[in-house]
Amino acid sequence: QDEVTDTDGWGVYLTMLTVNGTIAIINLPLNQTTAGNQRHPAVAVTNSDSYVVVWESEGQIYGRLINSTGAVVGNEFQISANDVGVSHLYPAVATKADGSFIVAWQAINASGQSFIVAREMTSAGVAVADAFGVSSDSTLSKANPAIATSSADEFLLPITIIAEVLLGVNLE
């Protein structure tokens, strides 16, 4: 993340290091949308040693593909839907054996309820289907997703569950 060289707030930049710690690429801008803040990046490596980077941009989740040499592949793409009154925050990403990937993030609706959403994307960054809710329990707020996939392409998604009542104040 960088708030100096992006023209309007925070930006997401790539720095690539070699195995011995030598800088191979420094401050390659990833986000093409520069209005507002682009922040909270997450990265995963694919089966072909390329990468997928995801981030939050003004309440939406975006991504970009990076090849094994650190060059960007195509344009940034939007992962979250443009849901009115919903902020999409704090993405996490994991790749599957075929190079496709799953992105999970925290969403907060207009009434302040927080929940976790995920979406599967192809190896080219195209949505496989609509985003889906990870938990069916709508009475507890959820935050801070992390995600990993197994060799069987199952995914594990640990989250934080937020207490609904704190010091007698309802957090909903």
mmCIF file with all atom_site columns, C-alpha atoms in Angstrom:
data_model
loop_
_atom_site.group_PDB
_atom_site.id
_atom_site.type_symbol
_atom_site.label_atom_id
_atom_site.label_alt_id
_atom_site.label_comp_id
_atom_site.label_asym_id
_atom_site.label_entity_id
_atom_site.label_seq_id
_atom_site.pdbx_PDB_ins_code
_atom_site.Cartn_x
_atom_site.Cartn_y
_atom_site.Cartn_z
_atom_site.occupancy
_atom_site.B_iso_or_equiv
_atom_site.pdbx_formal_charge
_atom_site.auth_seq_id
_atom_site.auth_comp_id
_atom_site.auth_asym_id
_atom_site.auth_atom_id
_atom_site.pdbx_PDB_model_num
ATOM 1   C CA . GLN A 1 1   ? 0.000   0.000   0.000   1.00 0.00 ? 1   GLN A CA 1
ATOM 2   C CA . ASP A 1 2   ? 1.166   3.513   -0.659  1.00 0.00 ? 2   ASP A CA 1
ATOM 3   C CA . GLU A 1 3   ? -0.394  6.882   0.051   1.00 0.00 ? 3   GLU A CA 1
ATOM 4   C CA . VAL A 1 4   ? 2.354   8.988   -1.517  1.00 0.00 ? 4   VAL A CA 1
ATOM 5   C CA . THR A 1 5   ? 2.538   8.017   -5.197  1.00 0.00 ? 5   THR A CA 1
ATOM 6   C CA . ASP A 1 6   ? -1.148  7.175   -5.782  1.00 0.00 ? 6   ASP A CA 1
ATOM 7   C CA . THR A 1 7   ? -2.782  10.380  -6.966  1.00 0.00 ? 7   THR A CA 1
ATOM 8   C CA . ASP A 1 8   ? -5.740  10.196  -4.578  1.00 0.00 ? 8   ASP A CA 1
ATOM 9   C CA . GLY A 1 9   ? -5.150  8.367   -1.294  1.00 0.00 ? 9   GLY A CA 1
ATOM 10  C CA . TRP A 1 10  ? -3.788  4.869   -0.802  1.00 0.00 ? 10  TRP A CA 1
ATOM 11  C CA . GLY A 1 11  ? -2.750  2.646   -3.712  1.00 0.00 ? 11  GLY A CA 1
ATOM 12  C CA . VAL A 1 12  ? -1.711  -1.003  -4.097  1.00 0.00 ? 12  VAL A CA 1
ATOM 13  C CA . TYR A 1 13  ? 1.799   -1.634  -5.407  1.00 0.00 ? 13  TYR A CA 1
ATOM 14  C CA . LEU A 1 14  ? 3.845   -4.744  -6.125  1.00 0.00 ? 14  LEU A CA 1
ATOM 15  C CA . THR A 1 15  ? 7.344   -5.337  -4.849  1.00 0.00 ? 15  THR A CA 1
ATOM 16  C CA . MET A 1 16  ? 8.907   -8.644  -5.911  1.00 0.00 ? 16  MET A CA 1
ATOM 17  C CA . LEU A 1 17  ? 11.917  -10.131 -4.137  1.00 0.00 ? 17  LEU A CA 1
ATOM 18  C CA . THR A 1 18  ? 14.191  -12.944 -5.279  1.00 0.00 ? 18  THR A CA 1
ATOM 19  C CA . VAL A 1 19  ? 14.799  -15.946 -3.029  1.00 0.00 ? 19  VAL A CA 1
ATOM 20  C CA . ASN A 1 20  ? 17.930  -14.276 -1.612  1.00 0.00 ? 20  ASN A CA 1
ATOM 21  C CA . GLY A 1 21  ? 16.091  -11.035 -0.809  1.00 0.00 ? 21  GLY A CA 1
ATOM 22  C CA . THR A 1 22  ? 17.225  -8.965  -3.780  1.00 0.00 ? 22  THR A CA 1
ATOM 23  C CA . ILE A 1 23  ? 14.558  -6.564  -5.023  1.00 0.00 ? 23  ILE A CA 1
ATOM 24  C CA . ALA A 1 24  ? 13.506  -7.596  -8.538  1.00 0.00 ? 24  ALA A CA 1
ATOM 25  C CA . ILE A 1 25  ? 10.557  -5.199  -8.916  1.00 0.00 ? 25  ILE A CA 1
ATOM 26  C CA . ILE A 1 26  ? 9.695   -2.267  -6.697  1.00 0.00 ? 26  ILE A CA 1
ATOM 27  C CA . ASN A 1 27  ? 6.504   -0.211  -6.504  1.00 0.00 ? 27  ASN A CA 1
ATOM 28  C CA . LEU A 1 28  ? 4.754   -1.495  -9.628  1.00 0.00 ? 28  LEU A CA 1
ATOM 29  C CA . PRO A 1 29  ? 1.228   -0.020  -9.400  1.00 0.00 ? 29  PRO A CA 1
ATOM 30  C CA . LEU A 1 30  ? -1.490  -2.672  -9.485  1.00 0.00 ? 30  LEU A CA 1
ATOM 31  C CA . ASN A 1 31  ? -4.706  -0.700  -9.075  1.00 0.00 ? 31  ASN A CA 1
ATOM 32  C CA . GLN A 1 32  ? -5.907  1.122   -12.175 1.00 0.00 ? 32  GLN A CA 1
ATOM 33  C CA . THR A 1 33  ? -8.737  2.815   -10.294 1.00 0.00 ? 33  THR A CA 1
ATOM 34  C CA . THR A 1 34  ? -7.065  5.655   -8.420  1.00 0.00 ? 34  THR A CA 1
ATOM 35  C CA . ALA A 1 35  ? -10.049 7.559   -7.015  1.00 0.00 ? 35  ALA A CA 1
ATOM 36  C CA . GLY A 1 36  ? -10.198 7.196   -3.236  1.00 0.00 ? 36  GLY A CA 1
ATOM 37  C CA . ASN A 1 37  ? -8.299  4.524   -1.344  1.00 0.00 ? 37  ASN A CA 1
ATOM 38  C CA . GLN A 1 38  ? -7.159  1.117   -2.566  1.00 0.00 ? 38  GLN A CA 1
ATOM 39  C CA . ARG A 1 39  ? -5.889  -0.898  0.389   1.00 0.00 ? 39  ARG A CA 1
ATOM 40  C CA . HIS A 1 40  ? -5.776  -4.153  2.357   1.00 0.00 ? 40  HIS A CA 1
ATOM 41  C CA . PRO A 1 41  ? -4.121  -6.274  -0.371  1.00 0.00 ? 41  PRO A CA 1
ATOM 42  C CA . ALA A 1 42  ? -3.882  -10.064 -0.174  1.00 0.00 ? 42  ALA A CA 1
ATOM 43  C CA . VAL A 1 43  ? -1.937  -12.376 -2.497  1.00 0.00 ? 43  VAL A CA 1
ATOM 44  C CA . ALA A 1 44  ? -1.914  -16.058 -3.455  1.00 0.00 ? 44  ALA A CA 1
ATOM 45  C CA . VAL A 1 45  ? 0.372   -18.028 -5.757  1.00 0.00 ? 45  VAL A CA 1
ATOM 46  C CA . THR A 1 46  ? -1.100  -20.221 -8.512  1.00 0.00 ? 46  THR A CA 1
ATOM 47  C CA . ASN A 1 47  ? -0.003  -23.642 -9.738  1.00 0.00 ? 47  ASN A CA 1
ATOM 48  C CA . SER A 1 48  ? 2.015   -21.966 -12.523 1.00 0.00 ? 48  SER A CA 1
ATOM 49  C CA . ASP A 1 49  ? 3.969   -19.701 -10.147 1.00 0.00 ? 49  ASP A CA 1
ATOM 50  C CA . SER A 1 50  ? 1.922   -16.702 -11.154 1.00 0.00 ? 50  SER A CA 1
ATOM 51  C CA . TYR A 1 51  ? -0.051  -14.659 -8.630  1.00 0.00 ? 51  TYR A CA 1
ATOM 52  C CA . VAL A 1 52  ? -3.445  -13.194 -7.916  1.00 0.00 ? 52  VAL A CA 1
ATOM 53  C CA . VAL A 1 53  ? -3.605  -10.013 -5.847  1.00 0.00 ? 53  VAL A CA 1
ATOM 54  C CA . VAL A 1 54  ? -6.884  -8.742  -4.398  1.00 0.00 ? 54  VAL A CA 1
ATOM 55  C CA . TRP A 1 55  ? -7.683  -5.540  -2.529  1.00 0.00 ? 55  TRP A CA 1
ATOM 56  C CA . GLU A 1 56  ? -10.396 -3.261  -1.258  1.00 0.00 ? 56  GLU A CA 1
ATOM 57  C CA . SER A 1 57  ? -11.235 -0.131  -3.255  1.00 0.00 ? 57  SER A CA 1
ATOM 58  C CA . GLU A 1 58  ? -13.784 2.265   -1.773  1.00 0.00 ? 58  GLU A CA 1
ATOM 59  C CA . GLY A 1 59  ? -16.061 -0.499  -0.511  1.00 0.00 ? 59  GLY A CA 1
ATOM 60  C CA . GLN A 1 60  ? -15.593 -2.907  -3.437  1.00 0.00 ? 60  GLN A CA 1
ATOM 61  C CA . ILE A 1 61  ? -13.195 -5.824  -3.960  1.00 0.00 ? 61  ILE A CA 1
ATOM 62  C CA . TYR A 1 62  ? -10.894 -5.859  -6.997  1.00 0.00 ? 62  TYR A CA 1
ATOM 63  C CA . GLY A 1 63  ? -8.157  -8.155  -8.260  1.00 0.00 ? 63  GLY A CA 1
ATOM 64  C CA . ARG A 1 64  ? -5.337  -8.372  -10.752 1.00 0.00 ? 64  ARG A CA 1
ATOM 65  C CA . LEU A 1 65  ? -3.277  -11.226 -12.150 1.00 0.00 ? 65  LEU A CA 1
ATOM 66  C CA . ILE A 1 66  ? 0.531   -11.171 -12.122 1.00 0.00 ? 66  ILE A CA 1
ATOM 67  C CA . ASN A 1 67  ? 2.688   -13.611 -14.098 1.00 0.00 ? 67  ASN A CA 1
ATOM 68  C CA . SER A 1 68  ? 5.738   -15.437 -12.724 1.00 0.00 ? 68  SER A CA 1
ATOM 69  C CA . THR A 1 69  ? 8.096   -12.626 -13.783 1.00 0.00 ? 69  THR A CA 1
ATOM 70  C CA . GLY A 1 70  ? 6.040   -9.972  -12.000 1.00 0.00 ? 70  GLY A CA 1
ATOM 71  C CA . ALA A 1 71  ? 4.350   -8.481  -15.069 1.00 0.00 ? 71  ALA A CA 1
ATOM 72  C CA . VAL A 1 72  ? 0.659   -7.623  -14.815 1.00 0.00 ? 72  VAL A CA 1
ATOM 73  C CA . VAL A 1 73  ? -1.689  -9.737  -16.932 1.00 0.00 ? 73  VAL A CA 1
ATOM 74  C CA . GLY A 1 74  ? -4.645  -7.763  -18.237 1.00 0.00 ? 74  GLY A CA 1
ATOM 75  C CA . ASN A 1 75  ? -6.598  -5.133  -16.359 1.00 0.00 ? 75  ASN A CA 1
ATOM 76  C CA . GLU A 1 76  ? -7.910  -5.035  -12.808 1.00 0.00 ? 76  GLU A CA 1
ATOM 77  C CA . PHE A 1 77  ? -11.277 -6.751  -12.400 1.00 0.00 ? 77  PHE A CA 1
ATOM 78  C CA . GLN A 1 78  ? -14.082 -6.294  -9.913  1.00 0.00 ? 78  GLN A CA 1
ATOM 79  C CA . ILE A 1 79  ? -14.877 -9.291  -7.737  1.00 0.00 ? 79  ILE A CA 1
ATOM 80  C CA . SER A 1 80  ? -17.643 -7.995  -5.458  1.00 0.00 ? 80  SER A CA 1
ATOM 81  C CA . ALA A 1 81  ? -21.047 -6.942  -6.744  1.00 0.00 ? 81  ALA A CA 1
ATOM 82  C CA . ASN A 1 82  ? -22.188 -3.319  -6.690  1.00 0.00 ? 82  ASN A CA 1
ATOM 83  C CA . ASP A 1 83  ? -24.624 -3.882  -3.840  1.00 0.00 ? 83  ASP A CA 1
ATOM 84  C CA . VAL A 1 84  ? -26.292 -0.625  -2.793  1.00 0.00 ? 84  VAL A CA 1
ATOM 85  C CA . GLY A 1 85  ? -25.669 0.094   0.874   1.00 0.00 ? 85  GLY A CA 1
ATOM 86  C CA . VAL A 1 86  ? -23.110 -2.718  1.319   1.00 0.00 ? 86  VAL A CA 1
ATOM 87  C CA . SER A 1 87  ? -19.395 -2.149  1.934   1.00 0.00 ? 87  SER A CA 1
ATOM 88  C CA . HIS A 1 88  ? -17.031 -4.938  0.887   1.00 0.00 ? 88  HIS A CA 1
ATOM 89  C CA . LEU A 1 89  ? -13.842 -5.005  2.987   1.00 0.00 ? 89  LEU A CA 1
ATOM 90  C CA . TYR A 1 90  ? -10.720 -6.985  3.962   1.00 0.00 ? 90  TYR A CA 1
ATOM 91  C CA . PRO A 1 91  ? -10.333 -9.565  1.168   1.00 0.00 ? 91  PRO A CA 1
ATOM 92  C CA . ALA A 1 92  ? -8.504  -12.881 1.433   1.00 0.00 ? 92  ALA A CA 1
ATOM 93  C CA . VAL A 1 93  ? -7.604  -15.155 -1.494  1.00 0.00 ? 93  VAL A CA 1
ATOM 94  C CA . ALA A 1 94  ? -6.581  -18.776 -2.120  1.00 0.00 ? 94  ALA A CA 1
ATOM 95  C CA . THR A 1 95  ? -5.914  -20.628 -5.371  1.00 0.00 ? 95  THR A CA 1
ATOM 96  C CA . LYS A 1 96  ? -7.132  -24.027 -6.484  1.00 0.00 ? 96  LYS A CA 1
ATOM 97  C CA . ALA A 1 97  ? -5.157  -26.732 -8.309  1.00 0.00 ? 97  ALA A CA 1
ATOM 98  C CA . ASP A 1 98  ? -6.454  -25.640 -11.738 1.00 0.00 ? 98  ASP A CA 1
ATOM 99  C CA . GLY A 1 99  ? -5.350  -22.008 -11.222 1.00 0.00 ? 99  GLY A CA 1
ATOM 100 C CA . SER A 1 100 ? -8.810  -20.709 -10.401 1.00 0.00 ? 100 SER A CA 1
ATOM 101 C CA . PHE A 1 101 ? -9.174  -18.941 -7.081  1.00 0.00 ? 101 PHE A CA 1
ATOM 102 C CA . ILE A 1 102 ? -11.598 -18.124 -4.303  1.00 0.00 ? 102 ILE A CA 1
ATOM 103 C CA . VAL A 1 103 ? -11.853 -14.697 -2.716  1.00 0.00 ? 103 VAL A CA 1
ATOM 104 C CA . ALA A 1 104 ? -13.549 -14.161 0.644   1.00 0.00 ? 104 ALA A CA 1
ATOM 105 C CA . TRP A 1 105 ? -14.264 -10.819 2.275   1.00 0.00 ? 105 TRP A CA 1
ATOM 106 C CA . GLN A 1 106 ? -16.185 -9.063  4.992   1.00 0.00 ? 106 GLN A CA 1
ATOM 107 C CA . ALA A 1 107 ? -19.352 -7.249  3.938   1.00 0.00 ? 107 ALA A CA 1
ATOM 108 C CA . ILE A 1 108 ? -21.250 -4.760  6.064   1.00 0.00 ? 108 ILE A CA 1
ATOM 109 C CA . ASN A 1 109 ? -24.836 -3.926  5.173   1.00 0.00 ? 109 ASN A CA 1
ATOM 110 C CA . ALA A 1 110 ? -26.665 -0.630  5.690   1.00 0.00 ? 110 ALA A CA 1
ATOM 111 C CA . SER A 1 111 ? -27.878 -1.683  9.138   1.00 0.00 ? 111 SER A CA 1
ATOM 112 C CA . GLY A 1 112 ? -24.293 -2.389  10.251  1.00 0.00 ? 112 GLY A CA 1
ATOM 113 C CA . GLN A 1 113 ? -24.493 -6.193  10.207  1.00 0.00 ? 113 GLN A CA 1
ATOM 114 C CA . SER A 1 114 ? -21.203 -7.794  9.217   1.00 0.00 ? 114 SER A CA 1
ATOM 115 C CA . PHE A 1 115 ? -21.019 -11.092 7.316   1.00 0.00 ? 115 PHE A CA 1
ATOM 116 C CA . ILE A 1 116 ? -18.554 -13.068 5.169   1.00 0.00 ? 116 ILE A CA 1
ATOM 117 C CA . VAL A 1 117 ? -19.019 -13.518 1.437   1.00 0.00 ? 117 VAL A CA 1
ATOM 118 C CA . ALA A 1 118 ? -16.963 -15.556 -1.041  1.00 0.00 ? 118 ALA A CA 1
ATOM 119 C CA . ARG A 1 119 ? -16.758 -15.847 -4.812  1.00 0.00 ? 119 ARG A CA 1
ATOM 120 C CA . GLU A 1 120 ? -15.003 -18.302 -7.091  1.00 0.00 ? 120 GLU A CA 1
ATOM 121 C CA . MET A 1 121 ? -13.109 -16.876 -10.062 1.00 0.00 ? 121 MET A CA 1
ATOM 122 C CA . THR A 1 122 ? -11.537 -18.600 -13.084 1.00 0.00 ? 122 THR A CA 1
ATOM 123 C CA . SER A 1 123 ? -7.768  -18.478 -13.616 1.00 0.00 ? 123 SER A CA 1
ATOM 124 C CA . ALA A 1 124 ? -8.461  -15.564 -15.997 1.00 0.00 ? 124 ALA A CA 1
ATOM 125 C CA . GLY A 1 125 ? -10.230 -13.538 -13.295 1.00 0.00 ? 125 GLY A CA 1
ATOM 126 C CA . VAL A 1 126 ? -13.796 -14.144 -14.491 1.00 0.00 ? 126 VAL A CA 1
ATOM 127 C CA . ALA A 1 127 ? -16.515 -14.927 -11.949 1.00 0.00 ? 127 ALA A CA 1
ATOM 128 C CA . VAL A 1 128 ? -17.699 -18.553 -12.013 1.00 0.00 ? 128 VAL A CA 1
ATOM 129 C CA . ALA A 1 129 ? -20.968 -17.667 -10.257 1.00 0.00 ? 129 ALA A CA 1
ATOM 130 C CA . ASP A 1 130 ? -22.451 -15.036 -7.983  1.00 0.00 ? 130 ASP A CA 1
ATOM 131 C CA . ALA A 1 131 ? -20.897 -14.425 -4.588  1.00 0.00 ? 131 ALA A CA 1
ATOM 132 C CA . PHE A 1 132 ? -22.287 -16.580 -1.793  1.00 0.00 ? 132 PHE A CA 1
ATOM 133 C CA . GLY A 1 133 ? -22.670 -16.173 1.944   1.00 0.00 ? 133 GLY A CA 1
ATOM 134 C CA . VAL A 1 134 ? -20.310 -18.360 3.934   1.00 0.00 ? 134 VAL A CA 1
ATOM 135 C CA . SER A 1 135 ? -22.431 -18.728 7.069   1.00 0.00 ? 135 SER A CA 1
ATOM 136 C CA . SER A 1 136 ? -26.163 -19.232 7.345   1.00 0.00 ? 136 SER A CA 1
ATOM 137 C CA . ASP A 1 137 ? -26.243 -17.860 10.919  1.00 0.00 ? 137 ASP A CA 1
ATOM 138 C CA . SER A 1 138 ? -27.438 -14.295 10.465  1.00 0.00 ? 138 SER A CA 1
ATOM 139 C CA . THR A 1 139 ? -27.622 -13.493 14.174  1.00 0.00 ? 139 THR A CA 1
ATOM 140 C CA . LEU A 1 140 ? -23.862 -13.076 14.704  1.00 0.00 ? 140 LEU A CA 1
ATOM 141 C CA . SER A 1 141 ? -21.594 -10.570 12.954  1.00 0.00 ? 141 SER A CA 1
ATOM 142 C CA . LYS A 1 142 ? -18.496 -11.992 11.269  1.00 0.00 ? 142 LYS A CA 1
ATOM 143 C CA . ALA A 1 143 ? -15.184 -10.388 10.299  1.00 0.00 ? 143 ALA A CA 1
ATOM 144 C CA . ASN A 1 144 ? -11.552 -10.944 9.285   1.00 0.00 ? 144 ASN A CA 1
ATOM 145 C CA . PRO A 1 145 ? -11.745 -13.860 6.858   1.00 0.00 ? 145 PRO A CA 1
ATOM 146 C CA . ALA A 1 146 ? -8.718  -15.922 5.895   1.00 0.00 ? 146 ALA A CA 1
ATOM 147 C CA . ILE A 1 147 ? -8.834  -18.682 3.306   1.00 0.00 ? 147 ILE A CA 1
ATOM 148 C CA . ALA A 1 148 ? -6.820  -21.711 2.164   1.00 0.00 ? 148 ALA A CA 1
ATOM 149 C CA . THR A 1 149 ? -7.498  -24.558 -0.251  1.00 0.00 ? 149 THR A CA 1
ATOM 150 C CA . SER A 1 150 ? -6.571  -28.233 -0.021  1.00 0.00 ? 150 SER A CA 1
ATOM 151 C CA . SER A 1 151 ? -5.249  -30.511 -2.748  1.00 0.00 ? 151 SER A CA 1
ATOM 152 C CA . ALA A 1 152 ? -8.855  -31.733 -3.122  1.00 0.00 ? 152 ALA A CA 1
ATOM 153 C CA . ASP A 1 153 ? -9.944  -28.107 -3.815  1.00 0.00 ? 153 ASP A CA 1
ATOM 154 C CA . GLU A 1 154 ? -11.890 -27.894 -0.600  1.00 0.00 ? 154 GLU A CA 1
ATOM 155 C CA . PHE A 1 155 ? -11.463 -24.598 1.155   1.00 0.00 ? 155 PHE A CA 1
ATOM 156 C CA . LEU A 1 156 ? -11.041 -23.678 4.784   1.00 0.00 ? 156 LEU A CA 1
ATOM 157 C CA . LEU A 1 157 ? -12.272 -20.278 5.849   1.00 0.00 ? 157 LEU A CA 1
ATOM 158 C CA . PRO A 1 158 ? -11.596 -19.240 9.454   1.00 0.00 ? 158 PRO A CA 1
ATOM 159 C CA . ILE A 1 159 ? -13.418 -16.085 10.548  1.00 0.00 ? 159 ILE A CA 1
ATOM 160 C CA . THR A 1 160 ? -13.892 -13.983 13.652  1.00 0.00 ? 160 THR A CA 1
ATOM 161 C CA . ILE A 1 161 ? -17.359 -13.964 15.191  1.00 0.00 ? 161 ILE A CA 1
ATOM 162 C CA . ILE A 1 162 ? -18.164 -10.678 16.879  1.00 0.00 ? 162 ILE A CA 1
ATOM 163 C CA . ALA A 1 163 ? -20.211 -10.617 20.064  1.00 0.00 ? 163 ALA A CA 1
ATOM 164 C CA . GLU A 1 164 ? -23.541 -8.927  19.398  1.00 0.00 ? 164 GLU A CA 1
ATOM 165 C CA . VAL A 1 165 ? -23.854 -7.331  22.807  1.00 0.00 ? 165 VAL A CA 1
ATOM 166 C CA . LEU A 1 166 ? -20.991 -5.498  24.453  1.00 0.00 ? 166 LEU A CA 1
ATOM 167 C CA . LEU A 1 167 ? -21.516 -3.598  27.706  1.00 0.00 ? 167 LEU A CA 1
ATOM 168 C CA . GLY A 1 168 ? -25.267 -3.620  27.140  1.00 0.00 ? 168 GLY A CA 1
ATOM 169 C CA . VAL A 1 169 ? -25.038 -1.999  23.699  1.00 0.00 ? 169 VAL A CA 1
ATOM 170 C CA . ASN A 1 170 ? -26.508 -3.954  20.795  1.00 0.00 ? 170 ASN A CA 1
ATOM 171 C CA . LEU A 1 171 ? -23.983 -3.895  17.942  1.00 0.00 ? 171 LEU A CA 1
ATOM 172 C CA . GLU A 1 172 ? -26.484 -4.708  15.196  1.00 0.00 ? 172 GLU A CA 1
#
